[in-house]
Amino acid sequence: MTSSEITEAEGAVDTARAGSVRIDHVIHRYGRGGEAFTAVGPVDLTVPAGEFLVLVGASGCGKSTLLRLIAGFERPTQGSVRVSGAEPRPGEAAGVVFQSPRLFPWRTVRGNVDLALRFAGVPRAQWPERRAELLARVGLEGTERRRTWEISGGQQQRVAIARALAAENPLLLLDEPFAALDALTRERLQEDVRRVTERTGRTAVFVTHSADEAVFLGSRIVVLTKSPGTVALDLPITLPRGDIEAEELRGSREFAELRARVSHAVKAAAAA
Ligand SMILES: Nc1ncnc2c1ncn2[C@@H]1O[C@H](COP(=O)(O)OP(=O)(O)OP(=O)(O)O)[C@@H](O)[C@H]1O
């Protein structure tokens, strides 16, 4: 047992550890004065390093706002957010993947990944090796010279994931990254993201509308109430992972039961 496991077993999570997230009494409002609108909170949430947390909830309940607060794109109106023990700074706190890939269309796959490596401060001499490694990790070997408009939507989203992984950041934030993809591509990418985070030991916070996606990916699922979003359900997911094929897992009774439970909680939270 490592020292961090001992700490967690004792009930206290080491929130200064790289990749951990701590959200304390956070409330976030958009606008000011009489126009102010409370989008989130109050929320208290601690995400230990290495966890795969999925945020689920009805449209407009504040999932993306919470993710933006963790990324450091927004500062909370009240309360505090800490990533790896410090106030998050945009571009430094986490690798972020959005619903649309947001690639540079005039660049090749290689050019897009290299730009991320440059932003991450990786010395140029290491780019070829790191690029090859990142593209292999997301199943894009051999596509380096292709323009982003020459590859499929699923492949574009894989490039976006490779870019987010370029910074070697211990935290990955994903905001409905597969929502625009067809069902088959979506399932494949879910398997890839799960594998990548498991292999690299990264913490992930993933936003989705889908109970199915949440149960497949999450080691923990948090369902938010309708706006302003607060925690309605905090559910650890203990499905077998390493020893079971994705198809078998998706077809299992335990999977179906959890999916039904999450789906029910999302509907109840939206109606409350
Ligand atoms: N920049 C902004 N200015 C004002 N209001 C905003 C802003 N961003 C979000 N909101 C509002 O805050 C609420 C929460 O939005 P948010 O995007 O976080 O929800 P969400 O759960 O991610 O929604 P969806 O699932 O539809 O993407 C919504 O009512 C939204 O209209």
PDB file of C-alpha atoms and ligand atoms in Angstrom:
ATOM      1  CA  MET A   1       0.000   0.000   0.000  1.00  0.00           C
ATOM      2  CA  THR A   2       1.419   3.428  -0.934  1.00  0.00           C
ATOM      3  CA  SER A   3       1.425   6.354   1.487  1.00  0.00           C
ATOM      4  CA  SER A   4      -1.421   8.067  -0.418  1.00  0.00           C
ATOM      5  CA  GLU A   5      -3.564   4.906  -0.227  1.00  0.00           C
ATOM      6  CA  ILE A   6      -2.978   4.811   3.508  1.00  0.00           C
ATOM      7  CA  THR A   7      -4.129   8.446   3.763  1.00  0.00           C
ATOM      8  CA  GLU A   8      -7.276   7.726   1.732  1.00  0.00           C
ATOM      9  CA  ALA A   9      -7.991   4.554   3.710  1.00  0.00           C
ATOM     10  CA  GLU A  10      -7.955   6.704   6.811  1.00  0.00           C
ATOM     11  CA  GLY A  11     -10.652   8.871   5.295  1.00  0.00           C
ATOM     12  CA  ALA A  12      -8.561  11.972   4.559  1.00  0.00           C
ATOM     13  CA  VAL A  13      -7.759  12.671   0.912  1.00  0.00           C
ATOM     14  CA  ASP A  14      -4.400  14.243   0.088  1.00  0.00           C
ATOM     15  CA  THR A  15      -5.711  17.294  -1.805  1.00  0.00           C
ATOM     16  CA  ALA A  16      -2.265  18.762  -2.446  1.00  0.00           C
ATOM     17  CA  ARG A  17      -1.334  15.731  -4.542  1.00  0.00           C
ATOM     18  CA  ALA A  18      -0.792  16.370  -8.259  1.00  0.00           C
ATOM     19  CA  GLY A  19      -4.065  15.946 -10.140  1.00  0.00           C
ATOM     20  CA  SER A  20      -6.359  16.227  -7.122  1.00  0.00           C
ATOM     21  CA  VAL A  21      -9.238  18.712  -7.091  1.00  0.00           C
ATOM     22  CA  ARG A  22     -10.848  20.356  -4.104  1.00  0.00           C
ATOM     23  CA  ILE A  23     -14.017  22.418  -4.370  1.00  0.00           C
ATOM     24  CA  ASP A  24     -14.995  24.136  -1.126  1.00  0.00           C
ATOM     25  CA  HIS A  25     -18.385  25.847  -0.645  1.00  0.00           C
ATOM     26  CA  VAL A  26     -18.356  27.064  -4.236  1.00  0.00           C
ATOM     27  CA  ILE A  27     -21.113  29.288  -5.573  1.00  0.00           C
ATOM     28  CA  HIS A  28     -20.813  30.798  -9.042  1.00  0.00           C
ATOM     29  CA  ARG A  29     -22.933  33.623 -10.428  1.00  0.00           C
ATOM     30  CA  TYR A  30     -22.965  35.161 -13.869  1.00  0.00           C
ATOM     31  CA  GLY A  31     -23.755  38.879 -14.144  1.00  0.00           C
ATOM     32  CA  ARG A  32     -23.991  41.441 -11.367  1.00  0.00           C
ATOM     33  CA  GLY A  33     -26.530  43.099  -9.085  1.00  0.00           C
ATOM     34  CA  GLY A  34     -30.174  42.484  -9.954  1.00  0.00           C
ATOM     35  CA  GLU A  35     -29.099  40.747 -13.191  1.00  0.00           C
ATOM     36  CA  ALA A  36     -26.987  38.164 -11.342  1.00  0.00           C
ATOM     37  CA  PHE A  37     -27.824  34.543 -12.059  1.00  0.00           C
ATOM     38  CA  THR A  38     -26.602  31.714  -9.827  1.00  0.00           C
ATOM     39  CA  ALA A  39     -25.416  28.877 -12.074  1.00  0.00           C
ATOM     40  CA  VAL A  40     -23.717  26.621  -9.502  1.00  0.00           C
ATOM     41  CA  GLY A  41     -23.690  25.961  -5.818  1.00  0.00           C
ATOM     42  CA  PRO A  42     -23.136  25.615  -3.065  1.00  0.00           C
ATOM     43  CA  VAL A  43     -20.904  22.678  -4.046  1.00  0.00           C
ATOM     44  CA  ASP A  44     -18.332  20.809  -1.956  1.00  0.00           C
ATOM     45  CA  LEU A  45     -16.432  18.115  -3.821  1.00  0.00           C
ATOM     46  CA  THR A  46     -13.058  16.472  -3.377  1.00  0.00           C
ATOM     47  CA  VAL A  47     -11.574  14.477  -6.244  1.00  0.00           C
ATOM     48  CA  PRO A  48      -8.571  12.366  -5.213  1.00  0.00           C
ATOM     49  CA  ALA A  49      -5.698  11.941  -7.681  1.00  0.00           C
ATOM     50  CA  GLY A  50      -6.339   9.135 -10.168  1.00  0.00           C
ATOM     51  CA  GLU A  51     -10.137   9.206  -9.896  1.00  0.00           C
ATOM     52  CA  PHE A  52     -12.371   9.268 -12.997  1.00  0.00           C
ATOM     53  CA  LEU A  53     -15.227  11.538 -11.948  1.00  0.00           C
ATOM     54  CA  VAL A  54     -18.218  11.951 -14.247  1.00  0.00           C
ATOM     55  CA  LEU A  55     -20.578  14.911 -13.785  1.00  0.00           C
ATOM     56  CA  VAL A  56     -24.114  14.258 -15.015  1.00  0.00           C
ATOM     57  CA  GLY A  57     -27.197  16.452 -14.927  1.00  0.00           C
ATOM     58  CA  ALA A  58     -29.919  18.114 -16.940  1.00  0.00           C
ATOM     59  CA  SER A  59     -29.089  20.760 -19.523  1.00  0.00           C
ATOM     60  CA  GLY A  60     -28.198  24.086 -17.906  1.00  0.00           C
ATOM     61  CA  CYS A  61     -27.569  22.684 -14.401  1.00  0.00           C
ATOM     62  CA  GLY A  62     -24.015  24.054 -14.348  1.00  0.00           C
ATOM     63  CA  LYS A  63     -21.795  21.110 -15.392  1.00  0.00           C
ATOM     64  CA  SER A  64     -19.677  23.142 -17.820  1.00  0.00           C
ATOM     65  CA  THR A  65     -19.470  25.989 -15.316  1.00  0.00           C
ATOM     66  CA  LEU A  66     -18.032  23.627 -12.722  1.00  0.00           C
ATOM     67  CA  LEU A  67     -15.517  22.332 -15.273  1.00  0.00           C
ATOM     68  CA  ARG A  68     -14.559  25.891 -16.240  1.00  0.00           C
ATOM     69  CA  LEU A  69     -13.985  26.714 -12.569  1.00  0.00           C
ATOM     70  CA  ILE A  70     -11.669  23.683 -12.234  1.00  0.00           C
ATOM     71  CA  ALA A  71      -9.803  24.683 -15.428  1.00  0.00           C
ATOM     72  CA  GLY A  72      -9.328  28.189 -14.014  1.00  0.00           C
ATOM     73  CA  PHE A  73     -11.274  29.804 -16.903  1.00  0.00           C
ATOM     74  CA  GLU A  74     -13.616  31.287 -14.285  1.00  0.00           C
ATOM     75  CA  ARG A  75     -13.052  32.222 -10.645  1.00  0.00           C
ATOM     76  CA  PRO A  76     -15.817  31.259  -8.215  1.00  0.00           C
ATOM     77  CA  THR A  77     -17.998  34.068  -6.898  1.00  0.00           C
ATOM     78  CA  GLN A  78     -17.747  32.450  -3.465  1.00  0.00           C
ATOM     79  CA  GLY A  79     -15.683  29.610  -2.051  1.00  0.00           C
ATOM     80  CA  SER A  80     -12.480  28.152  -3.401  1.00  0.00           C
ATOM     81  CA  VAL A  81     -11.241  25.746  -6.056  1.00  0.00           C
ATOM     82  CA  ARG A  82      -7.848  24.067  -5.737  1.00  0.00           C
ATOM     83  CA  VAL A  83      -6.113  21.862  -8.278  1.00  0.00           C
ATOM     84  CA  SER A  84      -3.044  19.978  -7.046  1.00  0.00           C
ATOM     85  CA  GLY A  85      -3.277  22.196  -3.942  1.00  0.00           C
ATOM     86  CA  ALA A  86      -3.159  25.541  -5.782  1.00  0.00           C
ATOM     87  CA  GLU A  87      -5.531  28.022  -7.409  1.00  0.00           C
ATOM     88  CA  PRO A  88      -6.019  26.781 -10.999  1.00  0.00           C
ATOM     89  CA  ARG A  89      -4.520  28.850 -13.814  1.00  0.00           C
ATOM     90  CA  PRO A  90      -5.939  28.511 -17.332  1.00  0.00           C
ATOM     91  CA  GLY A  91      -3.729  26.415 -19.587  1.00  0.00           C
ATOM     92  CA  GLU A  92      -1.696  25.160 -16.637  1.00  0.00           C
ATOM     93  CA  ALA A  93      -4.134  23.469 -14.302  1.00  0.00           C
ATOM     94  CA  ALA A  94      -5.404  20.862 -16.724  1.00  0.00           C
ATOM     95  CA  GLY A  95      -5.619  19.529 -20.267  1.00  0.00           C
ATOM     96  CA  VAL A  96      -9.085  20.349 -21.598  1.00  0.00           C
ATOM     97  CA  VAL A  97     -11.122  18.634 -24.343  1.00  0.00           C
ATOM     98  CA  PHE A  98     -14.305  20.337 -25.565  1.00  0.00           C
ATOM     99  CA  GLN A  99     -17.321  19.059 -27.490  1.00  0.00           C
ATOM    100  CA  SER A 100     -15.872  20.311 -30.772  1.00  0.00           C
ATOM    101  CA  PRO A 101     -12.194  19.465 -31.387  1.00  0.00           C
ATOM    102  CA  ARG A 102     -11.097  23.134 -31.870  1.00  0.00           C
ATOM    103  CA  LEU A 103      -8.138  22.204 -34.090  1.00  0.00           C
ATOM    104  CA  PHE A 104      -6.243  24.540 -36.406  1.00  0.00           C
ATOM    105  CA  PRO A 105      -7.768  23.577 -39.769  1.00  0.00           C
ATOM    106  CA  TRP A 106      -4.886  24.795 -41.922  1.00  0.00           C
ATOM    107  CA  ARG A 107      -2.421  22.630 -40.034  1.00  0.00           C
ATOM    108  CA  THR A 108      -1.714  18.933 -40.328  1.00  0.00           C
ATOM    109  CA  VAL A 109      -2.307  16.474 -37.505  1.00  0.00           C
ATOM    110  CA  ARG A 110       1.401  16.756 -36.806  1.00  0.00           C
ATOM    111  CA  GLY A 111       1.240  20.570 -36.776  1.00  0.00           C
ATOM    112  CA  ASN A 112      -1.630  20.541 -34.292  1.00  0.00           C
ATOM    113  CA  VAL A 113       0.131  18.187 -31.906  1.00  0.00           C
ATOM    114  CA  ASP A 114       3.448  20.058 -32.244  1.00  0.00           C
ATOM    115  CA  LEU A 115       1.746  23.316 -31.310  1.00  0.00           C
ATOM    116  CA  ALA A 116       0.477  21.716 -28.107  1.00  0.00           C
ATOM    117  CA  LEU A 117       3.982  20.402 -27.374  1.00  0.00           C
ATOM    118  CA  ARG A 118       5.368  23.891 -27.891  1.00  0.00           C
ATOM    119  CA  PHE A 119       2.777  25.419 -25.512  1.00  0.00           C
ATOM    120  CA  ALA A 120       3.644  22.687 -23.018  1.00  0.00           C
ATOM    121  CA  GLY A 121       7.293  23.786 -23.120  1.00  0.00           C
ATOM    122  CA  VAL A 122       8.578  20.464 -24.459  1.00  0.00           C
ATOM    123  CA  PRO A 123      12.061  20.980 -26.040  1.00  0.00           C
ATOM    124  CA  ARG A 124      11.848  20.775 -29.846  1.00  0.00           C
ATOM    125  CA  ALA A 125      14.323  17.894 -30.017  1.00  0.00           C
ATOM    126  CA  GLN A 126      11.832  15.744 -28.116  1.00  0.00           C
ATOM    127  CA  TRP A 127       8.838  16.546 -30.342  1.00  0.00           C
ATOM    128  CA  PRO A 128       9.144  13.633 -32.833  1.00  0.00           C
ATOM    129  CA  GLU A 129       9.285  11.024 -30.099  1.00  0.00           C
ATOM    130  CA  ARG A 130       6.565  12.631 -27.958  1.00  0.00           C
ATOM    131  CA  ARG A 131       4.324  13.208 -30.990  1.00  0.00           C
ATOM    132  CA  ALA A 132       4.625   9.587 -32.117  1.00  0.00           C
ATOM    133  CA  GLU A 133       3.882   8.423 -28.592  1.00  0.00           C
ATOM    134  CA  LEU A 134       0.811  10.666 -28.237  1.00  0.00           C
ATOM    135  CA  LEU A 135      -0.623   9.710 -31.620  1.00  0.00           C
ATOM    136  CA  ALA A 136      -0.077   6.022 -30.868  1.00  0.00           C
ATOM    137  CA  ARG A 137      -1.852   6.477 -27.547  1.00  0.00           C
ATOM    138  CA  VAL A 138      -5.004   7.698 -29.284  1.00  0.00           C
ATOM    139  CA  GLY A 139      -4.769   5.250 -32.209  1.00  0.00           C
ATOM    140  CA  LEU A 140      -3.709   7.768 -34.875  1.00  0.00           C
ATOM    141  CA  GLU A 141      -0.425   6.283 -36.095  1.00  0.00           C
ATOM    142  CA  GLY A 142       0.287   7.147 -39.727  1.00  0.00           C
ATOM    143  CA  THR A 143      -1.931  10.253 -39.885  1.00  0.00           C
ATOM    144  CA  GLU A 144       0.758  12.848 -39.122  1.00  0.00           C
ATOM    145  CA  ARG A 145       0.802  14.442 -42.573  1.00  0.00           C
ATOM    146  CA  ARG A 146      -2.947  14.624 -43.065  1.00  0.00           C
ATOM    147  CA  ARG A 147      -4.810  17.925 -42.827  1.00  0.00           C
ATOM    148  CA  THR A 148      -7.440  18.047 -40.103  1.00  0.00           C
ATOM    149  CA  TRP A 149     -10.232  18.471 -42.701  1.00  0.00           C
ATOM    150  CA  GLU A 150      -9.100  15.238 -44.362  1.00  0.00           C
ATOM    151  CA  ILE A 151      -9.795  13.120 -41.281  1.00  0.00           C
ATOM    152  CA  SER A 152     -13.100  12.041 -39.727  1.00  0.00           C
ATOM    153  CA  GLY A 153     -14.867  13.750 -36.802  1.00  0.00           C
ATOM    154  CA  GLY A 154     -13.829  10.906 -34.496  1.00  0.00           C
ATOM    155  CA  GLN A 155     -10.199  11.195 -35.620  1.00  0.00           C
ATOM    156  CA  GLN A 156     -10.318  14.960 -35.090  1.00  0.00           C
ATOM    157  CA  GLN A 157     -11.512  14.410 -31.536  1.00  0.00           C
ATOM    158  CA  ARG A 158      -8.639  11.933 -31.057  1.00  0.00           C
ATOM    159  CA  VAL A 159      -6.217  14.692 -32.118  1.00  0.00           C
ATOM    160  CA  ALA A 160      -7.860  16.994 -29.547  1.00  0.00           C
ATOM    161  CA  ILE A 161      -7.310  14.347 -26.861  1.00  0.00           C
ATOM    162  CA  ALA A 162      -3.654  13.903 -27.946  1.00  0.00           C
ATOM    163  CA  ARG A 163      -3.224  17.682 -27.671  1.00  0.00           C
ATOM    164  CA  ALA A 164      -4.731  17.723 -24.181  1.00  0.00           C
ATOM    165  CA  LEU A 165      -2.368  14.906 -23.162  1.00  0.00           C
ATOM    166  CA  ALA A 166       0.677  16.745 -24.582  1.00  0.00           C
ATOM    167  CA  ALA A 167       1.156  18.847 -21.480  1.00  0.00           C
ATOM    168  CA  GLU A 168       1.720  15.747 -19.316  1.00  0.00           C
ATOM    169  CA  ASN A 169      -0.785  17.349 -16.999  1.00  0.00           C
ATOM    170  CA  PRO A 170      -2.033  15.079 -14.209  1.00  0.00           C
ATOM    171  CA  LEU A 171      -5.610  16.356 -14.678  1.00  0.00           C
ATOM    172  CA  LEU A 172      -7.781  15.944 -17.768  1.00  0.00           C
ATOM    173  CA  LEU A 173     -11.086  17.833 -18.124  1.00  0.00           C
ATOM    174  CA  LEU A 174     -13.517  16.696 -20.811  1.00  0.00           C
ATOM    175  CA  ASP A 175     -16.723  18.587 -21.604  1.00  0.00           C
ATOM    176  CA  GLU A 176     -19.085  16.318 -23.565  1.00  0.00           C
ATOM    177  CA  PRO A 177     -16.233  15.414 -25.926  1.00  0.00           C
ATOM    178  CA  PHE A 178     -18.144  12.689 -27.807  1.00  0.00           C
ATOM    179  CA  ALA A 179     -21.620  14.249 -27.967  1.00  0.00           C
ATOM    180  CA  ALA A 180     -21.380  15.029 -31.680  1.00  0.00           C
ATOM    181  CA  LEU A 181     -20.074  11.605 -32.726  1.00  0.00           C
ATOM    182  CA  ASP A 182     -21.908   8.518 -34.000  1.00  0.00           C
ATOM    183  CA  ALA A 183     -22.597   5.723 -31.483  1.00  0.00           C
ATOM    184  CA  LEU A 184     -19.850   3.368 -32.672  1.00  0.00           C
ATOM    185  CA  THR A 185     -17.099   6.013 -32.717  1.00  0.00           C
ATOM    186  CA  ARG A 186     -18.306   7.244 -29.375  1.00  0.00           C
ATOM    187  CA  GLU A 187     -17.992   3.796 -27.798  1.00  0.00           C
ATOM    188  CA  ARG A 188     -14.510   3.327 -29.255  1.00  0.00           C
ATOM    189  CA  LEU A 189     -13.338   6.682 -27.946  1.00  0.00           C
ATOM    190  CA  GLN A 190     -14.828   5.975 -24.522  1.00  0.00           C
ATOM    191  CA  GLU A 191     -12.713   2.808 -24.393  1.00  0.00           C
ATOM    192  CA  ASP A 192      -9.620   4.758 -25.492  1.00  0.00           C
ATOM    193  CA  VAL A 193     -10.081   7.538 -22.934  1.00  0.00           C
ATOM    194  CA  ARG A 194     -10.601   5.007 -20.186  1.00  0.00           C
ATOM    195  CA  ARG A 195      -7.427   3.138 -21.225  1.00  0.00           C
ATOM    196  CA  VAL A 196      -5.346   6.323 -21.538  1.00  0.00           C
ATOM    197  CA  THR A 197      -6.328   7.613 -18.095  1.00  0.00           C
ATOM    198  CA  GLU A 198      -5.792   4.198 -16.492  1.00  0.00           C
ATOM    199  CA  ARG A 199      -2.370   3.770 -18.081  1.00  0.00           C
ATOM    200  CA  THR A 200      -1.168   7.275 -17.301  1.00  0.00           C
ATOM    201  CA  GLY A 201      -2.768   7.452 -13.827  1.00  0.00           C
ATOM    202  CA  ARG A 202      -4.354  10.811 -14.665  1.00  0.00           C
ATOM    203  CA  THR A 203      -7.317  12.237 -12.819  1.00  0.00           C
ATOM    204  CA  ALA A 204     -10.285  12.916 -15.116  1.00  0.00           C
ATOM    205  CA  VAL A 205     -13.406  15.039 -14.731  1.00  0.00           C
ATOM    206  CA  PHE A 206     -15.820  14.254 -17.554  1.00  0.00           C
ATOM    207  CA  VAL A 207     -19.129  15.990 -18.287  1.00  0.00           C
ATOM    208  CA  THR A 208     -21.925  14.144 -20.061  1.00  0.00           C
ATOM    209  CA  HIS A 209     -25.713  13.925 -20.424  1.00  0.00           C
ATOM    210  CA  SER A 210     -25.520  10.187 -20.901  1.00  0.00           C
ATOM    211  CA  ALA A 211     -26.039   7.771 -17.980  1.00  0.00           C
ATOM    212  CA  ASP A 212     -24.615   5.025 -20.191  1.00  0.00           C
ATOM    213  CA  GLU A 213     -21.400   6.937 -20.850  1.00  0.00           C
ATOM    214  CA  ALA A 214     -21.137   7.902 -17.165  1.00  0.00           C
ATOM    215  CA  VAL A 215     -21.359   4.307 -15.922  1.00  0.00           C
ATOM    216  CA  PHE A 216     -18.927   3.033 -18.556  1.00  0.00           C
ATOM    217  CA  LEU A 217     -16.289   5.652 -17.791  1.00  0.00           C
ATOM    218  CA  GLY A 218     -16.637   6.698 -14.194  1.00  0.00           C
ATOM    219  CA  SER A 219     -15.011   5.401 -11.051  1.00  0.00           C
ATOM    220  CA  ARG A 220     -17.420   7.860  -9.436  1.00  0.00           C
ATOM    221  CA  ILE A 221     -20.527   9.638 -10.697  1.00  0.00           C
ATOM    222  CA  VAL A 222     -21.870  12.915  -9.359  1.00  0.00           C
ATOM    223  CA  VAL A 223     -25.402  13.873 -10.412  1.00  0.00           C
ATOM    224  CA  LEU A 224     -26.188  17.583 -10.156  1.00  0.00           C
ATOM    225  CA  THR A 225     -29.570  19.099  -9.323  1.00  0.00           C
ATOM    226  CA  LYS A 226     -31.210  21.480 -11.751  1.00  0.00           C
ATOM    227  CA  SER A 227     -29.877  25.049 -11.786  1.00  0.00           C
ATOM    228  CA  PRO A 228     -28.192  26.180  -9.598  1.00  0.00           C
ATOM    229  CA  GLY A 229     -26.372  22.847  -9.626  1.00  0.00           C
ATOM    230  CA  THR A 230     -25.649  21.197  -6.292  1.00  0.00           C
ATOM    231  CA  VAL A 231     -24.702  17.574  -5.596  1.00  0.00           C
ATOM    232  CA  ALA A 232     -27.819  15.375  -5.745  1.00  0.00           C
ATOM    233  CA  LEU A 233     -26.055  11.992  -5.809  1.00  0.00           C
ATOM    234  CA  ASP A 234     -22.444  10.982  -5.264  1.00  0.00           C
ATOM    235  CA  LEU A 235     -22.028   7.385  -6.372  1.00  0.00           C
ATOM    236  CA  PRO A 236     -18.833   5.290  -6.401  1.00  0.00           C
ATOM    237  CA  ILE A 237     -18.735   2.849  -9.338  1.00  0.00           C
ATOM    238  CA  THR A 238     -17.034  -0.427  -8.595  1.00  0.00           C
ATOM    239  CA  LEU A 239     -17.506  -2.375 -11.812  1.00  0.00           C
ATOM    240  CA  PRO A 240     -14.746  -4.807 -12.807  1.00  0.00           C
ATOM    241  CA  ARG A 241     -12.519  -3.048 -15.341  1.00  0.00           C
ATOM    242  CA  GLY A 242      -9.167  -4.595 -16.241  1.00  0.00           C
ATOM    243  CA  ASP A 243     -10.339  -8.193 -16.462  1.00  0.00           C
ATOM    244  CA  ILE A 244     -13.433  -7.718 -18.635  1.00  0.00           C
ATOM    245  CA  GLU A 245     -14.066  -6.826 -22.291  1.00  0.00           C
ATOM    246  CA  ALA A 246     -15.914  -3.544 -22.903  1.00  0.00           C
ATOM    247  CA  GLU A 247     -18.752  -5.401 -24.675  1.00  0.00           C
ATOM    248  CA  GLU A 248     -19.174  -7.789 -21.777  1.00  0.00           C
ATOM    249  CA  LEU A 249     -19.167  -4.941 -19.285  1.00  0.00           C
ATOM    250  CA  ARG A 250     -21.797  -2.997 -21.237  1.00  0.00           C
ATOM    251  CA  GLY A 251     -23.967  -6.116 -21.474  1.00  0.00           C
ATOM    252  CA  SER A 252     -23.759  -7.028 -17.784  1.00  0.00           C
ATOM    253  CA  ARG A 253     -26.646  -6.877 -15.329  1.00  0.00           C
ATOM    254  CA  GLU A 254     -24.618  -4.701 -12.919  1.00  0.00           C
ATOM    255  CA  PHE A 255     -24.017  -2.186 -15.715  1.00  0.00           C
ATOM    256  CA  ALA A 256     -27.735  -2.065 -16.595  1.00  0.00           C
ATOM    257  CA  GLU A 257     -28.711  -1.594 -12.945  1.00  0.00           C
ATOM    258  CA  LEU A 258     -26.263   1.256 -12.419  1.00  0.00           C
ATOM    259  CA  ARG A 259     -27.319   2.927 -15.675  1.00  0.00           C
ATOM    260  CA  ALA A 260     -30.966   2.758 -14.584  1.00  0.00           C
ATOM    261  CA  ARG A 261     -30.075   4.179 -11.163  1.00  0.00           C
ATOM    262  CA  VAL A 262     -28.122   7.105 -12.620  1.00  0.00           C
ATOM    263  CA  SER A 263     -30.763   7.788 -15.250  1.00  0.00           C
ATOM    264  CA  HIS A 264     -33.470   7.815 -12.570  1.00  0.00           C
ATOM    265  CA  ALA A 265     -31.379  10.143 -10.343  1.00  0.00           C
ATOM    266  CA  VAL A 266     -30.823  12.588 -13.237  1.00  0.00           C
ATOM    267  CA  LYS A 267     -34.568  12.725 -13.970  1.00  0.00           C
ATOM    268  CA  ALA A 268     -35.459  13.101 -10.282  1.00  0.00           C
ATOM    269  CA  ALA A 269     -32.843  15.853  -9.806  1.00  0.00           C
ATOM    270  CA  ALA A 270     -34.117  17.707 -12.873  1.00  0.00           C
ATOM    271  CA  ALA A 271     -37.722  17.546 -11.647  1.00  0.00           C
ATOM    272  CA  ALA A 272     -37.073  18.427  -7.973  1.00  0.00           C
TER     273      ALA A 272
HETATM  274  N1  LIG B   1     -21.025  33.207 -19.645  1.00  0.00           N
HETATM  275  C1  LIG B   1     -22.266  33.086 -19.156  1.00  0.00           C
HETATM  276  N2  LIG B   1     -23.003  34.190 -18.867  1.00  0.00           N
HETATM  277  C2  LIG B   1     -24.250  34.079 -18.350  1.00  0.00           C
HETATM  278  N3  LIG B   1     -24.853  32.901 -18.085  1.00  0.00           N
HETATM  279  C3  LIG B   1     -24.183  31.793 -18.362  1.00  0.00           C
HETATM  280  C4  LIG B   1     -22.849  31.804 -18.913  1.00  0.00           C
HETATM  281  N4  LIG B   1     -22.437  30.540 -19.079  1.00  0.00           N
HETATM  282  C5  LIG B   1     -23.451  29.751 -18.655  1.00  0.00           C
HETATM  283  N5  LIG B   1     -24.490  30.494 -18.231  1.00  0.00           N
HETATM  284  C6  LIG B   1     -25.752  29.995 -17.670  1.00  0.00           C
HETATM  285  O1  LIG B   1     -25.443  29.222 -16.511  1.00  0.00           O
HETATM  286  C7  LIG B   1     -26.251  28.058 -16.459  1.00  0.00           C
HETATM  287  C8  LIG B   1     -25.355  26.846 -16.403  1.00  0.00           C
HETATM  288  O2  LIG B   1     -24.714  26.735 -17.678  1.00  0.00           O
HETATM  289  P1  LIG B   1     -23.709  25.528 -17.993  1.00  0.00           P
HETATM  290  O3  LIG B   1     -23.259  25.704 -19.395  1.00  0.00           O
HETATM  291  O4  LIG B   1     -22.695  25.455 -16.928  1.00  0.00           O
HETATM  292  O5  LIG B   1     -24.696  24.280 -17.849  1.00  0.00           O
HETATM  293  P2  LIG B   1     -24.543  22.794 -18.386  1.00  0.00           P
HETATM  294  O6  LIG B   1     -25.087  21.911 -17.321  1.00  0.00           O
HETATM  295  O7  LIG B   1     -23.161  22.541 -18.819  1.00  0.00           O
HETATM  296  O8  LIG B   1     -25.519  22.822 -19.634  1.00  0.00           O
HETATM  297  P3  LIG B   1     -25.529  21.901 -20.969  1.00  0.00           P
HETATM  298  O9  LIG B   1     -25.664  20.486 -20.484  1.00  0.00           O
HETATM  299  O10 LIG B   1     -26.736  22.349 -21.723  1.00  0.00           O
HETATM  300  O11 LIG B   1     -24.236  22.142 -21.689  1.00  0.00           O
HETATM  301  C9  LIG B   1     -27.164  28.097 -17.683  1.00  0.00           C
HETATM  302  O12 LIG B   1     -28.400  28.634 -17.295  1.00  0.00           O
HETATM  303  C10 LIG B   1     -26.452  29.042 -18.635  1.00  0.00           C
HETATM  304  O13 LIG B   1     -27.364  29.724 -19.463  1.00  0.00           O
END
